[in-house]
Amino acid sequence: MLTDEMKMQRKTACAKLLKHYEEEGEENIQRIVTGDESWVHHYGPESKRQSMEHRHKSSPSPRKFKVVASARKVMLIVFWDSEGIFHIEFLKQGNTVNSERYISTLRKLSVRIKRVRPTKHAIPHHDNARPHTSRQTEEALHKMNFVVLPHPSYSPDLAPSVLYLFPKLKEHFRGNHCESDEDVEAAVRHWFRQKCKCVDFFTDGMRQLVRRWQLCMDRD
């Protein structure tokens, strides 16, 4: 659905990001701290693969009813880098992420970075959602001395959480039932702790970002 002008803006931005990466190498990726928001449902329907049943080829197909994600859900806000999770927050259903709320999260992130990576010059990254790019948010980022990694316009698919972290999290939760918001939060935290033990899990997620930049260039 993108116009030629939109595609050119996207490609130009990716070219600049790739050039910067080539100049600084792996260190550039290691400094990125990316964040995003996503809903986590109390119940997510199984994937087609998960719901497959072993049966004889002559057996009639079982009747299956369409199942959708539960209406009860929790908003997950997460920031992470190539080494693991930096900061997690949960919002109850009915709350929204506006500029004021997002700035509050950024302040907590700033404190966390100074405590966990005091020698690391972190580069925050987020997509171009309105709460992330409002004048109020930009002013707050400036006061925190954060220089944000530019995100290409018209490119929600180039956000590391969207292209890597959230799909893996939600795939894990398919078919699981949680009785309460607290159960959801505990399950998400447990999954993140397990992934922090996996060598290169988060590093691979950041490398996916570089591959996507290159893919945009290759496919014009």
Short mmCIF file of C-alpha atoms in Angstrom, two decimals:
data_model
loop_
_atom_site.label_atom_id
_atom_site.label_comp_id
_atom_site.label_asym_id
_atom_site.label_seq_id
_atom_site.Cartn_x
_atom_site.Cartn_y
_atom_site.Cartn_z
CA MET A 1 0.00 0.00 0.00
CA LEU A 2 3.03 2.30 0.16
CA THR A 3 3.51 4.96 -2.49
CA ASP A 4 6.82 5.31 -4.33
CA GLU A 5 7.64 8.33 -2.16
CA MET A 6 6.97 6.35 1.03
CA LYS A 7 9.13 3.49 -0.21
CA MET A 8 11.95 5.89 -0.98
CA GLN A 9 11.78 7.41 2.53
CA ARG A 10 11.91 3.92 4.02
CA LYS A 11 14.80 2.82 1.81
CA THR A 12 16.81 6.02 2.46
CA ALA A 13 16.43 5.62 6.22
CA CYS A 14 17.53 1.97 6.07
CA ALA A 15 20.56 2.95 3.98
CA LYS A 16 21.66 5.46 6.64
CA LEU A 17 21.19 2.91 9.44
CA LEU A 18 23.16 0.28 7.53
CA LYS A 19 26.00 2.69 6.84
CA HIS A 20 26.17 3.60 10.53
CA TYR A 21 26.21 -0.11 11.43
CA GLU A 22 28.99 -0.85 8.95
CA GLU A 23 31.08 1.98 10.41
CA GLU A 24 30.66 0.88 14.04
CA GLY A 25 30.13 -2.85 13.57
CA GLU A 26 28.73 -5.12 16.26
CA GLU A 27 29.25 -2.47 18.92
CA ASN A 28 26.43 -0.46 17.34
CA ILE A 29 23.97 -3.32 17.88
CA GLN A 30 25.17 -3.97 21.43
CA ARG A 31 24.32 -0.40 22.45
CA ILE A 32 20.70 -0.47 21.24
CA VAL A 33 17.99 -0.74 23.91
CA THR A 34 14.70 -1.26 22.10
CA GLY A 35 11.20 -1.13 23.51
CA ASP A 36 7.59 -1.60 22.52
CA GLU A 37 4.12 -2.49 23.81
CA SER A 38 1.83 -5.43 23.11
CA TRP A 39 -1.28 -7.06 24.54
CA VAL A 40 -0.89 -10.48 26.18
CA HIS A 41 -4.19 -12.37 26.43
CA HIS A 42 -5.25 -14.64 29.27
CA TYR A 43 -5.83 -17.25 26.58
CA GLY A 44 -4.49 -17.50 23.05
CA PRO A 45 -5.87 -20.14 20.66
CA GLU A 46 -3.60 -22.93 19.53
CA SER A 47 -1.87 -22.68 16.19
CA LYS A 48 -2.90 -25.06 13.41
CA ARG A 49 0.20 -27.14 14.05
CA GLN A 50 -0.52 -27.40 17.77
CA SER A 51 -4.11 -28.45 17.20
CA MET A 52 -3.28 -31.21 14.69
CA GLU A 53 -4.35 -34.69 15.77
CA HIS A 54 -2.75 -37.99 14.80
CA ARG A 55 -5.39 -40.05 13.02
CA HIS A 56 -5.74 -42.58 10.25
CA LYS A 57 -6.02 -41.00 6.83
CA SER A 58 -9.41 -42.63 6.31
CA SER A 59 -10.81 -41.29 9.58
CA PRO A 60 -13.27 -38.41 9.33
CA SER A 61 -11.92 -34.98 10.18
CA PRO A 62 -12.83 -33.91 13.71
CA ARG A 63 -15.20 -31.00 14.09
CA LYS A 64 -13.41 -27.93 15.36
CA PHE A 65 -14.91 -24.65 16.42
CA LYS A 66 -13.32 -21.33 15.70
CA VAL A 67 -11.51 -20.10 18.80
CA VAL A 68 -10.38 -16.52 19.32
CA ALA A 69 -8.12 -14.92 21.90
CA SER A 70 -9.76 -14.10 25.22
CA ALA A 71 -11.08 -10.60 25.80
CA ARG A 72 -9.18 -10.41 29.09
CA LYS A 73 -5.66 -9.18 28.50
CA VAL A 74 -2.71 -7.26 29.94
CA MET A 75 -0.58 -4.62 28.22
CA LEU A 76 3.11 -5.56 28.28
CA ILE A 77 5.74 -2.83 28.00
CA VAL A 78 9.25 -4.20 27.59
CA PHE A 79 12.72 -2.82 26.84
CA TRP A 80 15.57 -5.16 25.95
CA ASP A 81 19.01 -5.26 24.36
CA SER A 82 21.34 -7.89 22.91
CA GLU A 83 22.10 -9.21 26.42
CA GLY A 84 18.58 -9.56 27.79
CA ILE A 85 15.62 -7.78 29.37
CA PHE A 86 16.13 -4.28 30.70
CA HIS A 87 12.72 -3.24 31.96
CA ILE A 88 9.20 -4.72 32.13
CA GLU A 89 5.89 -3.09 33.02
CA PHE A 90 2.30 -4.28 32.86
CA LEU A 91 -0.86 -2.19 32.45
CA LYS A 92 -4.31 -3.46 33.33
CA GLN A 93 -6.95 -3.60 30.63
CA GLY A 94 -8.56 -0.20 30.17
CA ASN A 95 -5.28 1.70 30.47
CA THR A 96 -3.54 3.19 27.47
CA VAL A 97 0.04 4.20 26.67
CA ASN A 98 -0.02 7.96 26.13
CA SER A 99 2.91 10.39 26.16
CA GLU A 100 2.74 10.95 29.91
CA ARG A 101 2.68 7.26 30.64
CA TYR A 102 5.49 6.54 28.19
CA ILE A 103 7.71 9.26 29.68
CA SER A 104 7.23 7.66 33.10
CA THR A 105 8.47 4.38 31.63
CA LEU A 106 11.47 6.10 30.02
CA ARG A 107 12.48 7.60 33.36
CA LYS A 108 12.45 4.14 34.94
CA LEU A 109 14.46 2.84 31.98
CA SER A 110 17.04 5.61 32.45
CA VAL A 111 17.52 4.66 36.10
CA ARG A 112 17.78 0.99 35.14
CA ILE A 113 20.41 1.64 32.47
CA LYS A 114 22.57 3.67 34.87
CA ARG A 115 22.38 0.89 37.44
CA VAL A 116 22.82 -2.15 35.18
CA ARG A 117 25.03 -0.78 32.37
CA PRO A 118 26.80 2.26 33.91
CA THR A 119 29.64 2.16 31.38
CA LYS A 120 27.43 1.54 28.36
CA HIS A 121 26.32 4.48 26.22
CA ALA A 122 22.88 3.11 25.47
CA ILE A 123 20.94 4.07 22.33
CA PRO A 124 17.17 3.88 22.93
CA HIS A 125 15.03 2.69 20.05
CA HIS A 126 11.27 2.65 19.49
CA ASP A 127 8.92 2.83 16.55
CA ASN A 128 7.07 5.93 15.39
CA ALA A 129 3.87 5.49 17.40
CA ARG A 130 2.44 8.83 18.55
CA PRO A 131 3.35 8.45 22.29
CA HIS A 132 6.95 7.68 21.24
CA THR A 133 7.39 10.68 18.97
CA SER A 134 5.28 13.43 20.55
CA ARG A 135 6.93 16.75 21.36
CA GLN A 136 6.42 16.03 25.06
CA THR A 137 8.29 12.73 24.74
CA GLU A 138 11.09 14.24 22.65
CA GLU A 139 11.64 16.96 25.25
CA ALA A 140 11.79 14.36 28.01
CA LEU A 141 14.31 12.27 26.04
CA HIS A 142 16.47 15.35 25.56
CA LYS A 143 16.47 16.07 29.30
CA MET A 144 17.55 12.45 29.93
CA ASN A 145 20.41 12.88 27.42
CA PHE A 146 19.01 10.08 25.28
CA VAL A 147 19.82 10.12 21.56
CA VAL A 148 17.25 7.83 19.97
CA LEU A 149 18.09 5.53 17.05
CA PRO A 150 15.94 6.79 14.13
CA HIS A 151 13.18 4.45 13.02
CA PRO A 152 12.26 4.40 9.31
CA SER A 153 8.86 5.86 8.47
CA TYR A 154 6.06 3.47 7.50
CA SER A 155 7.99 0.56 9.01
CA PRO A 156 6.25 -1.18 11.92
CA ASP A 157 7.84 -4.39 10.60
CA LEU A 158 11.30 -3.02 11.40
CA ALA A 159 10.75 -2.86 15.17
CA PRO A 160 12.76 -5.69 16.82
CA SER A 161 10.01 -6.50 19.31
CA VAL A 162 7.43 -6.80 16.53
CA LEU A 163 9.56 -8.83 14.13
CA TYR A 164 11.21 -11.08 16.73
CA LEU A 165 10.37 -10.92 20.45
CA PHE A 166 6.57 -10.64 20.54
CA PRO A 167 5.92 -13.38 17.92
CA LYS A 168 8.09 -15.83 19.89
CA LEU A 169 6.43 -14.88 23.18
CA LYS A 170 2.92 -15.28 21.78
CA GLU A 171 3.75 -18.54 20.04
CA HIS A 172 4.84 -19.92 23.41
CA PHE A 173 1.57 -18.79 25.02
CA ARG A 174 -0.71 -20.31 22.39
CA GLY A 175 -3.07 -22.80 24.03
CA ASN A 176 -2.16 -21.70 27.56
CA HIS A 177 -4.82 -20.55 30.01
CA CYS A 178 -4.19 -17.94 32.70
CA GLU A 179 -6.78 -17.32 35.38
CA SER A 180 -5.79 -13.78 36.30
CA ASP A 181 -3.67 -10.80 35.29
CA GLU A 182 -1.17 -11.85 37.95
CA ASP A 183 -0.84 -15.28 36.31
CA VAL A 184 -0.15 -13.64 32.95
CA GLU A 185 2.50 -11.39 34.44
CA ALA A 186 4.19 -14.27 36.26
CA ALA A 187 4.17 -16.43 33.12
CA VAL A 188 5.67 -13.65 30.99
CA ARG A 189 8.42 -12.94 33.54
CA HIS A 190 9.21 -16.66 33.74
CA TRP A 191 9.49 -16.94 29.95
CA PHE A 192 11.84 -13.95 29.83
CA ARG A 193 14.02 -15.43 32.60
CA GLN A 194 14.28 -18.68 30.66
CA LYS A 195 15.24 -16.86 27.47
CA CYS A 196 17.91 -14.87 29.32
CA LYS A 197 19.63 -18.22 29.91
CA CYS A 198 19.66 -19.02 26.18
CA VAL A 199 22.92 -18.07 24.51
CA ASP A 200 22.45 -15.51 21.72
CA PHE A 201 18.62 -15.40 21.94
CA PHE A 202 18.49 -11.62 22.34
CA THR A 203 21.57 -11.03 20.19
CA ASP A 204 19.87 -12.88 17.33
CA GLY A 205 16.87 -10.60 17.75
CA MET A 206 19.00 -7.51 17.25
CA ARG A 207 20.76 -9.05 14.27
CA GLN A 208 17.36 -9.65 12.71
CA LEU A 209 16.98 -5.87 12.65
CA VAL A 210 20.13 -5.46 10.55
CA ARG A 211 18.95 -8.21 8.19
CA ARG A 212 15.65 -6.40 7.71
CA TRP A 213 17.42 -3.14 6.90
CA GLN A 214 19.41 -4.99 4.25
CA LEU A 215 16.29 -6.72 2.94
CA CYS A 216 14.63 -3.34 2.40
CA MET A 217 17.64 -2.27 0.36
CA ASP A 218 17.83 -5.49 -1.64
CA ARG A 219 14.14 -5.43 -2.53
CA ASP A 220 14.08 -1.71 -3.19
#
